Coordinates of C-alpha atoms and ligand atoms in Angstrom, one line a residue:
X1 CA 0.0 0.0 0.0
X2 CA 1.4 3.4 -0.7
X3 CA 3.2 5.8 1.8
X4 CA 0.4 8.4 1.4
X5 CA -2.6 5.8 1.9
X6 CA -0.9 4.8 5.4
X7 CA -0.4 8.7 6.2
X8 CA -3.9 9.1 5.4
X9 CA -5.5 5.9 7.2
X10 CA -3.3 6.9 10.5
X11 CA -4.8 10.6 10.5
X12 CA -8.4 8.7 10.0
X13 CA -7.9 6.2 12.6
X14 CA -6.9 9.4 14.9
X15 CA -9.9 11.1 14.0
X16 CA -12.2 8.6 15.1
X17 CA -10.3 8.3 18.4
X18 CA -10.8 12.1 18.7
X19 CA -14.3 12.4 18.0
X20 CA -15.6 8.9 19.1
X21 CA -18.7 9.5 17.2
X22 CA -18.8 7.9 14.2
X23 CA -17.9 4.5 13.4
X24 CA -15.8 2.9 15.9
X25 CA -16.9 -0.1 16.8
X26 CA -20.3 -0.6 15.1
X27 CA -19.4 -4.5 15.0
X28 CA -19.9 -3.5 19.1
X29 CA -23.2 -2.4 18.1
X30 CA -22.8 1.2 20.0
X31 CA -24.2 4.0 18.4
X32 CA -22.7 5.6 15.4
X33 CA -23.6 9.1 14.2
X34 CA -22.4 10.3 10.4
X35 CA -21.7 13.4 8.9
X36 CA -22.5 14.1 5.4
X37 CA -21.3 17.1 3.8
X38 CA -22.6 18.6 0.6
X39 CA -21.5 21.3 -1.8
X40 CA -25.2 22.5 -3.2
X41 CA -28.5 23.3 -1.6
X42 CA -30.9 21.2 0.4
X43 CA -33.3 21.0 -2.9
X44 CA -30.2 19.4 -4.8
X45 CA -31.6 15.4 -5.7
X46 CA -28.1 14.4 -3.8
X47 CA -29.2 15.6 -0.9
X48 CA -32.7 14.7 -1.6
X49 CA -31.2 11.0 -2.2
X50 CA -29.3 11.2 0.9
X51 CA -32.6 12.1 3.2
X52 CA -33.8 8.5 2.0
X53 CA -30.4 7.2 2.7
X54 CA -30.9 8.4 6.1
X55 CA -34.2 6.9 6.3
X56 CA -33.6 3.7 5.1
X57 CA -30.4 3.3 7.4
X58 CA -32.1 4.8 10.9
X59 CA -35.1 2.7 10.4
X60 CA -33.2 -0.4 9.6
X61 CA -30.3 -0.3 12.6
X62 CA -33.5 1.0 15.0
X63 CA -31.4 4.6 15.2
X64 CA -28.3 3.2 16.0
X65 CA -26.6 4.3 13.0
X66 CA -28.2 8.2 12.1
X67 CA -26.6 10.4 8.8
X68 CA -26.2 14.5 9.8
X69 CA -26.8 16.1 6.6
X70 CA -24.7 19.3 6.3
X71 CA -26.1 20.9 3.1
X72 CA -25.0 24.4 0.8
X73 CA -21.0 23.9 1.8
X74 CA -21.5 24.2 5.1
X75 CA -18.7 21.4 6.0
X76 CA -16.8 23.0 2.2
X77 CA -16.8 22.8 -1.5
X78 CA -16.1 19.6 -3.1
X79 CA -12.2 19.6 -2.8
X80 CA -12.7 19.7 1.2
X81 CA -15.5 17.2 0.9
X82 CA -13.8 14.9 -0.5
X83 CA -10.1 15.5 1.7
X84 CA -12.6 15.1 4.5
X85 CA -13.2 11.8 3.5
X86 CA -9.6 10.8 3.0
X87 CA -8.4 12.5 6.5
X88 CA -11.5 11.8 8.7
X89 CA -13.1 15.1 9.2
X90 CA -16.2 14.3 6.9
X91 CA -17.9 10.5 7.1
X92 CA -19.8 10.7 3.2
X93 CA -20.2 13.0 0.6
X94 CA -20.8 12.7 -3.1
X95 CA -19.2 14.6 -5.7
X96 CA -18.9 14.6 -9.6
X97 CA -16.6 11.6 -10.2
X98 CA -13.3 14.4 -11.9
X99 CA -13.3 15.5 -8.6
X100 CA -11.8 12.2 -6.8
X101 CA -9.4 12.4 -9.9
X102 CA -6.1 13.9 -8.2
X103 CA -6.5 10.5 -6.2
X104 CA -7.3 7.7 -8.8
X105 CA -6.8 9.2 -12.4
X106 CA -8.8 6.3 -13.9
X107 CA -12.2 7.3 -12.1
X108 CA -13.7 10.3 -14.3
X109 CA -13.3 8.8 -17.1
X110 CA -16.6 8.8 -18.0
X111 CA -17.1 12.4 -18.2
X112 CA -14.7 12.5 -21.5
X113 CA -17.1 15.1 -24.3
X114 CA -19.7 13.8 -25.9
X115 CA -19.5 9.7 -25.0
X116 CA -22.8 8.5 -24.1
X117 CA -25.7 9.3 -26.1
X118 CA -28.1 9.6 -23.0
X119 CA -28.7 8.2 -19.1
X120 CA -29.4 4.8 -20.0
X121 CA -26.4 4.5 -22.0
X122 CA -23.9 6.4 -19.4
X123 CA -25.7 3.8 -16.3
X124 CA -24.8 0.7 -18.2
X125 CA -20.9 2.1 -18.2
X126 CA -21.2 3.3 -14.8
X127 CA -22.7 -0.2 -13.4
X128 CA -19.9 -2.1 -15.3
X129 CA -17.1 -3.6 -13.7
X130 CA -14.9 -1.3 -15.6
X131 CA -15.9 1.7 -13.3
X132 CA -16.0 -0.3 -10.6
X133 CA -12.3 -1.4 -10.7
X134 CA -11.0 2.2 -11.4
X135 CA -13.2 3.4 -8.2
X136 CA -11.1 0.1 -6.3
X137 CA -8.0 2.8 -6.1
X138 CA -9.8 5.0 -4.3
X139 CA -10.1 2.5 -0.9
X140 CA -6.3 3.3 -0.9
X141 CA -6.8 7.0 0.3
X142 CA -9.9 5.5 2.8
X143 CA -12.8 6.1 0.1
X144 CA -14.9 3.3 -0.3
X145 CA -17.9 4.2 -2.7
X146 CA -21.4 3.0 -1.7
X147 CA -23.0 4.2 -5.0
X148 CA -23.6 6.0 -8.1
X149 CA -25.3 9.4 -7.8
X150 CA -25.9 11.7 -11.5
X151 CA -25.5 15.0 -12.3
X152 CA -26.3 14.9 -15.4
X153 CA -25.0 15.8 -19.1
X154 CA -23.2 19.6 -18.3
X155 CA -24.1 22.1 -20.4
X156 CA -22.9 25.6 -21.2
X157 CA -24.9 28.8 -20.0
X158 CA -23.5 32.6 -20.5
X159 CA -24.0 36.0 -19.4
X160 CA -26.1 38.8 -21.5
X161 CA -23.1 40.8 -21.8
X162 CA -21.1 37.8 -24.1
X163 CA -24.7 36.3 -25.5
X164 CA -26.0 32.9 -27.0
X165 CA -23.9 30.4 -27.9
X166 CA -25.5 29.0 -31.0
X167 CA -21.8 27.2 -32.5
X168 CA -18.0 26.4 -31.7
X169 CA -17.5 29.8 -32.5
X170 CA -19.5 31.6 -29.8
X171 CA -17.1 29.6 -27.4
X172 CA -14.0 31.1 -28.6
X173 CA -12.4 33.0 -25.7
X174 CA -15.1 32.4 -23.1
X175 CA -14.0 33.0 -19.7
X176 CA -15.9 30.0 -18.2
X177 CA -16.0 28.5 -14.7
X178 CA -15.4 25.1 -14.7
X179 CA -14.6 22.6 -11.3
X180 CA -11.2 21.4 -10.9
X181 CA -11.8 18.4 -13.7
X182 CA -9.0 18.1 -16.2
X183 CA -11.5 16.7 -18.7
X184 CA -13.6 19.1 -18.4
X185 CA -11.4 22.0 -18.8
X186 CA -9.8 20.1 -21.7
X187 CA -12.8 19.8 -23.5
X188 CA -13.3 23.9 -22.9
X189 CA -10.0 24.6 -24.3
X190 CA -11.0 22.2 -27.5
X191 CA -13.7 24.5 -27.9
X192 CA -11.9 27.6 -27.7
X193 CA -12.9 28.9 -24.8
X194 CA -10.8 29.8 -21.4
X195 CA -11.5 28.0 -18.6
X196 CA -10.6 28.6 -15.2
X197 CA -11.3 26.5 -12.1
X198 CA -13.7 28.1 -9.1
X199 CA -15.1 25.8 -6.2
X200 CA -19.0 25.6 -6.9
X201 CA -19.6 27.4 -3.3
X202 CA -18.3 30.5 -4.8
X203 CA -19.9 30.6 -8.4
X204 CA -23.3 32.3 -7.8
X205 CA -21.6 35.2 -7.0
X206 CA -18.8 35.2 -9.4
X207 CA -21.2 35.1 -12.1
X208 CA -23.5 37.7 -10.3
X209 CA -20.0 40.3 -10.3
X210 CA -19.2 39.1 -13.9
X211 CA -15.9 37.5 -13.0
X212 CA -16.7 35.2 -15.5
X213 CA -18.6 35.2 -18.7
X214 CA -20.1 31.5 -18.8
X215 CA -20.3 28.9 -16.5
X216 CA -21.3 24.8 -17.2
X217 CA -23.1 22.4 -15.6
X218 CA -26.0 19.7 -16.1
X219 CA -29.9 21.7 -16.3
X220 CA -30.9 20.0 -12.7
X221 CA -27.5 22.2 -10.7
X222 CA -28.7 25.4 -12.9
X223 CA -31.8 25.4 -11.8
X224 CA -31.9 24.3 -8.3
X225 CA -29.0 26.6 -7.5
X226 CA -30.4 29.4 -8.9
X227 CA -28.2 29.9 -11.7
X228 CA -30.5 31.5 -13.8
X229 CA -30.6 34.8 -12.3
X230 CA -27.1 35.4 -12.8
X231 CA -26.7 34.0 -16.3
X232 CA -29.2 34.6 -19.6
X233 CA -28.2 31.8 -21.8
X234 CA -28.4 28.0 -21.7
X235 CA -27.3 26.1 -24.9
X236 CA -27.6 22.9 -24.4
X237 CA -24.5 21.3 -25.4
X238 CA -24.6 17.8 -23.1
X239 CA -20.9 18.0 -23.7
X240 CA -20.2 15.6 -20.5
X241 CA -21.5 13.1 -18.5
X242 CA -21.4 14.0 -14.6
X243 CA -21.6 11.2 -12.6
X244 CA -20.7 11.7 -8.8
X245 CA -19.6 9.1 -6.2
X246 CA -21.5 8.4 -3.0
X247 CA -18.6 7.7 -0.8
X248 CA -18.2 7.0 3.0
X249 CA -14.6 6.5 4.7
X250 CA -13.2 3.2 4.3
X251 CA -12.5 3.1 8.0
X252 CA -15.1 3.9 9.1
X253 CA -16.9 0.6 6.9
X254 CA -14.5 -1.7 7.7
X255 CA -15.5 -0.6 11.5
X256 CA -19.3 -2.0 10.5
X257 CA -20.7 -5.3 11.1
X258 CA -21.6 -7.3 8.1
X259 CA -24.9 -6.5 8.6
X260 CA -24.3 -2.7 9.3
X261 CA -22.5 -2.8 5.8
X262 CA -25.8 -4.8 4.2
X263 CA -28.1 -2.4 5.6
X264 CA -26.2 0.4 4.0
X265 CA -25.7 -0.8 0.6
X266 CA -29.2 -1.6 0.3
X267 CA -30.0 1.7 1.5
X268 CA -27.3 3.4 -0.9
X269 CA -29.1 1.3 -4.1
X270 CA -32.4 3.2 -2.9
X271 CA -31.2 6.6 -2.9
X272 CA -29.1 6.1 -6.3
X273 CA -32.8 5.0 -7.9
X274 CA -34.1 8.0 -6.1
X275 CA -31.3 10.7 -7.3
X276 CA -31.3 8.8 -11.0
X277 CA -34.9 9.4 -11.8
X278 CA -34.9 12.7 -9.9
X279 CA -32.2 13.8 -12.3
X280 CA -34.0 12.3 -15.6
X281 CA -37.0 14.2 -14.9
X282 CA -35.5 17.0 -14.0
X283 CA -33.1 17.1 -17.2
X284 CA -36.7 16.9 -19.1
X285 CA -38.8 19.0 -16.9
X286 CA -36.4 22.1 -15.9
X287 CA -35.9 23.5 -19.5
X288 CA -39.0 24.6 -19.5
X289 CA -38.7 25.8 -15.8
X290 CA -35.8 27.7 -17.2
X291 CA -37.0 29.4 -19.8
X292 CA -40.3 30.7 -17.4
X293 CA -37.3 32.2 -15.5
X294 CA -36.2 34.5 -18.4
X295 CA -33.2 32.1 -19.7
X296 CA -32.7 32.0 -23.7
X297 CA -32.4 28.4 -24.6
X298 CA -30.3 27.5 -27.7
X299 CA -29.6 23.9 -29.3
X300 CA -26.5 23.9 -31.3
X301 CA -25.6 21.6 -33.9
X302 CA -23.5 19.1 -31.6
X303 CA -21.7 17.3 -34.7
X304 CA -19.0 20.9 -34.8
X305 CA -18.8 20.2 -31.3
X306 CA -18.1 16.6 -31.3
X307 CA -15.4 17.1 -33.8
X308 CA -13.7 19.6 -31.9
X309 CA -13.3 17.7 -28.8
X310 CA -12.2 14.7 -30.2
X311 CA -8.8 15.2 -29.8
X312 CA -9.5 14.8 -26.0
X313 CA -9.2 11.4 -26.3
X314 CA -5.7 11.6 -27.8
X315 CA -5.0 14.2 -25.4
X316 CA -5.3 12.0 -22.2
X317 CA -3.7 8.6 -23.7
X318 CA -0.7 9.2 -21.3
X319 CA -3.6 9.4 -18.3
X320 CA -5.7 6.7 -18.6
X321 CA -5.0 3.1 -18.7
X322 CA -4.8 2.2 -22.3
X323 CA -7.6 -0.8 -21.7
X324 CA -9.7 1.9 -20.1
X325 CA -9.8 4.5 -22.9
X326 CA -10.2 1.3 -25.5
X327 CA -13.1 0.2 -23.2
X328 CA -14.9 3.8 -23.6
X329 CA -14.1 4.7 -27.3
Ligands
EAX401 O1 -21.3 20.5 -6.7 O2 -18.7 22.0 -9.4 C1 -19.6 21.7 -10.2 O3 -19.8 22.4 -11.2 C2 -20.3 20.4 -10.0 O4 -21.2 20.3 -11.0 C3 -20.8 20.2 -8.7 O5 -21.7 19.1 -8.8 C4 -21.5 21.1 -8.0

């Protein structure tokens, strides 16, 4: 195992000594409370998901095992989330699957432009054994993923001030926001546009002060974050599939009983069925939604932006394992 994992996994195992709380010895059957940290609002279908997780889980260990749900960044943006996880300060989070990148390169994968054609087709990679082996690095830096949440396919939305985007063109020297997802900020640049990284927790009002032109990010996050009041365009590009990773700290499930883990993996299949149809609907539903709120909606012809951005694929050959990329393409 590597030097960093152990560093990591000591720090954890101090944490629970510290705080006692969560996790230590569920296989004694003592109480065990979770925190769950979040980087968008209470109305966001991960959080949503979660409340049935909660559910599910407190009603089947008789409230032995409860989930605090810390909502809107409270506990940080996704970065911190997800070094919660590895050092012990945060018990689950999800997060768009880029984001655990800097950990295990080979997870994100799927969000490379423009390769699933819709949800059905982006679940049947994301339930494959191929993910799930990529997301098998992670339990090195104490992330062990319980499930499969969506985002949904990003798209592009832009200020009055720079206008529609109705081709590549319109994307040439966009300042656009993008989270810290080499992928996704490859594909930008393929497009011509310049992105630069901003944790979610800060965008609203970045956009609001014009710091940035154009932001992306799947219909269900524009509208449940309020997006729409401080941007004027959506085009809906679908350029990437966002799929996030319900994760709890490996310690901390290697502390539960057998049964304890059982309870929770059922409960985690719930809530992924919950937040996947959420999402589906809500990809269908909120356009509309969208446009009541004053937003300009443009379709592009995707086939100029498919070709642009399929150099991304020769781009991260040296990143991916060559069996993976074969896999996807
Ligand atoms: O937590 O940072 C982003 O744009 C991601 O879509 C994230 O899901 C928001």
């Amino acid at each position: 195992m590597k030097k960093k994992s152990i560093a990591c996994l000591c720090m954890a195992a101090l944490a629970i000594c510290a705080t006692g709380c969560s996790g230590s010895g569920s296989k004694s059957g003592e109480n065990i409370v979770l925190k769950a940290g979040f980087s968008t609002g209470s109305g966001d279908p991960r959080v949503v998901a979660t409340e049935l997780f909660t559910e599910e889980v407190e009603s089947a260990t008789g409230g032995r095992i409860t989930i605090d749900i810390h909502a809107d960044g409270e506990l940080g943006a996704d970065p911190d989330l997800i070094s919660g996880i590895v050092n012990g300060d945060v018990d689950i989070t999800a997060s768009s699957a880029g984001n655990f990148a800097s950990y295990a390169p080979n997870v994100g994968i799927s969000a490379m432009p423009f390769l699933f054609e819709d949800f059905d087709d982006a679940w049947a990679f994301v339930d494959s054994d191929t993910e799930k082996l990529a997301e098998e690095e992670l339990v090195d830096y104490n992330i062990r993923v319980l499930g499969h949440y969506d985002n949904g396919f990003r798209c592009v939305t832009t200020s009055e001030k720079v206008g529609p985007v109705e081709s590549v063109s319109d994307m040439q020297g966009l300042v656009i926001r993008t989270p810290e997802n080499q992928i996704v900020m490859q594909t930008m640049l393929l497009l011509g546009a310049e992105p630069k990284v901003l944790d979610f927790t800060k965008l609203y009002d970045a956009l609001k002060t014009g710091e940035f032109d154009a932001q992306e990010n799947p219909i269900p996050v524009i509208y449940n974050n309020k997006l729409y009041e401080v941007q004027d365009n959506l085009a809906i590009t679908n350029h990437s599939y966002d799929v996030m990773l319900f994760v709890i700290r490996d310690d901390i499930w290697d502390s539960l009983s057998d049964d304890d883990k059982e309870i929770l993996l059922k409960a985690a299949e719930k809530a992924q069925q919950k937040d996947r149809e959420m999402i589906k609907t809500q990809t269908e539903d909120f356009i509309g939604k969208l446009e009541e709120e004053g937003m300009n909606i443009t379709r592009p012809d995707l086939e100029a932006f498919k070709e642009a951005t399929a150099p991304a694929f020769d781009y991260f050959k040296d990143v991916y394992d060559p069996e993976l990329l074969k896999a996807v393409q």
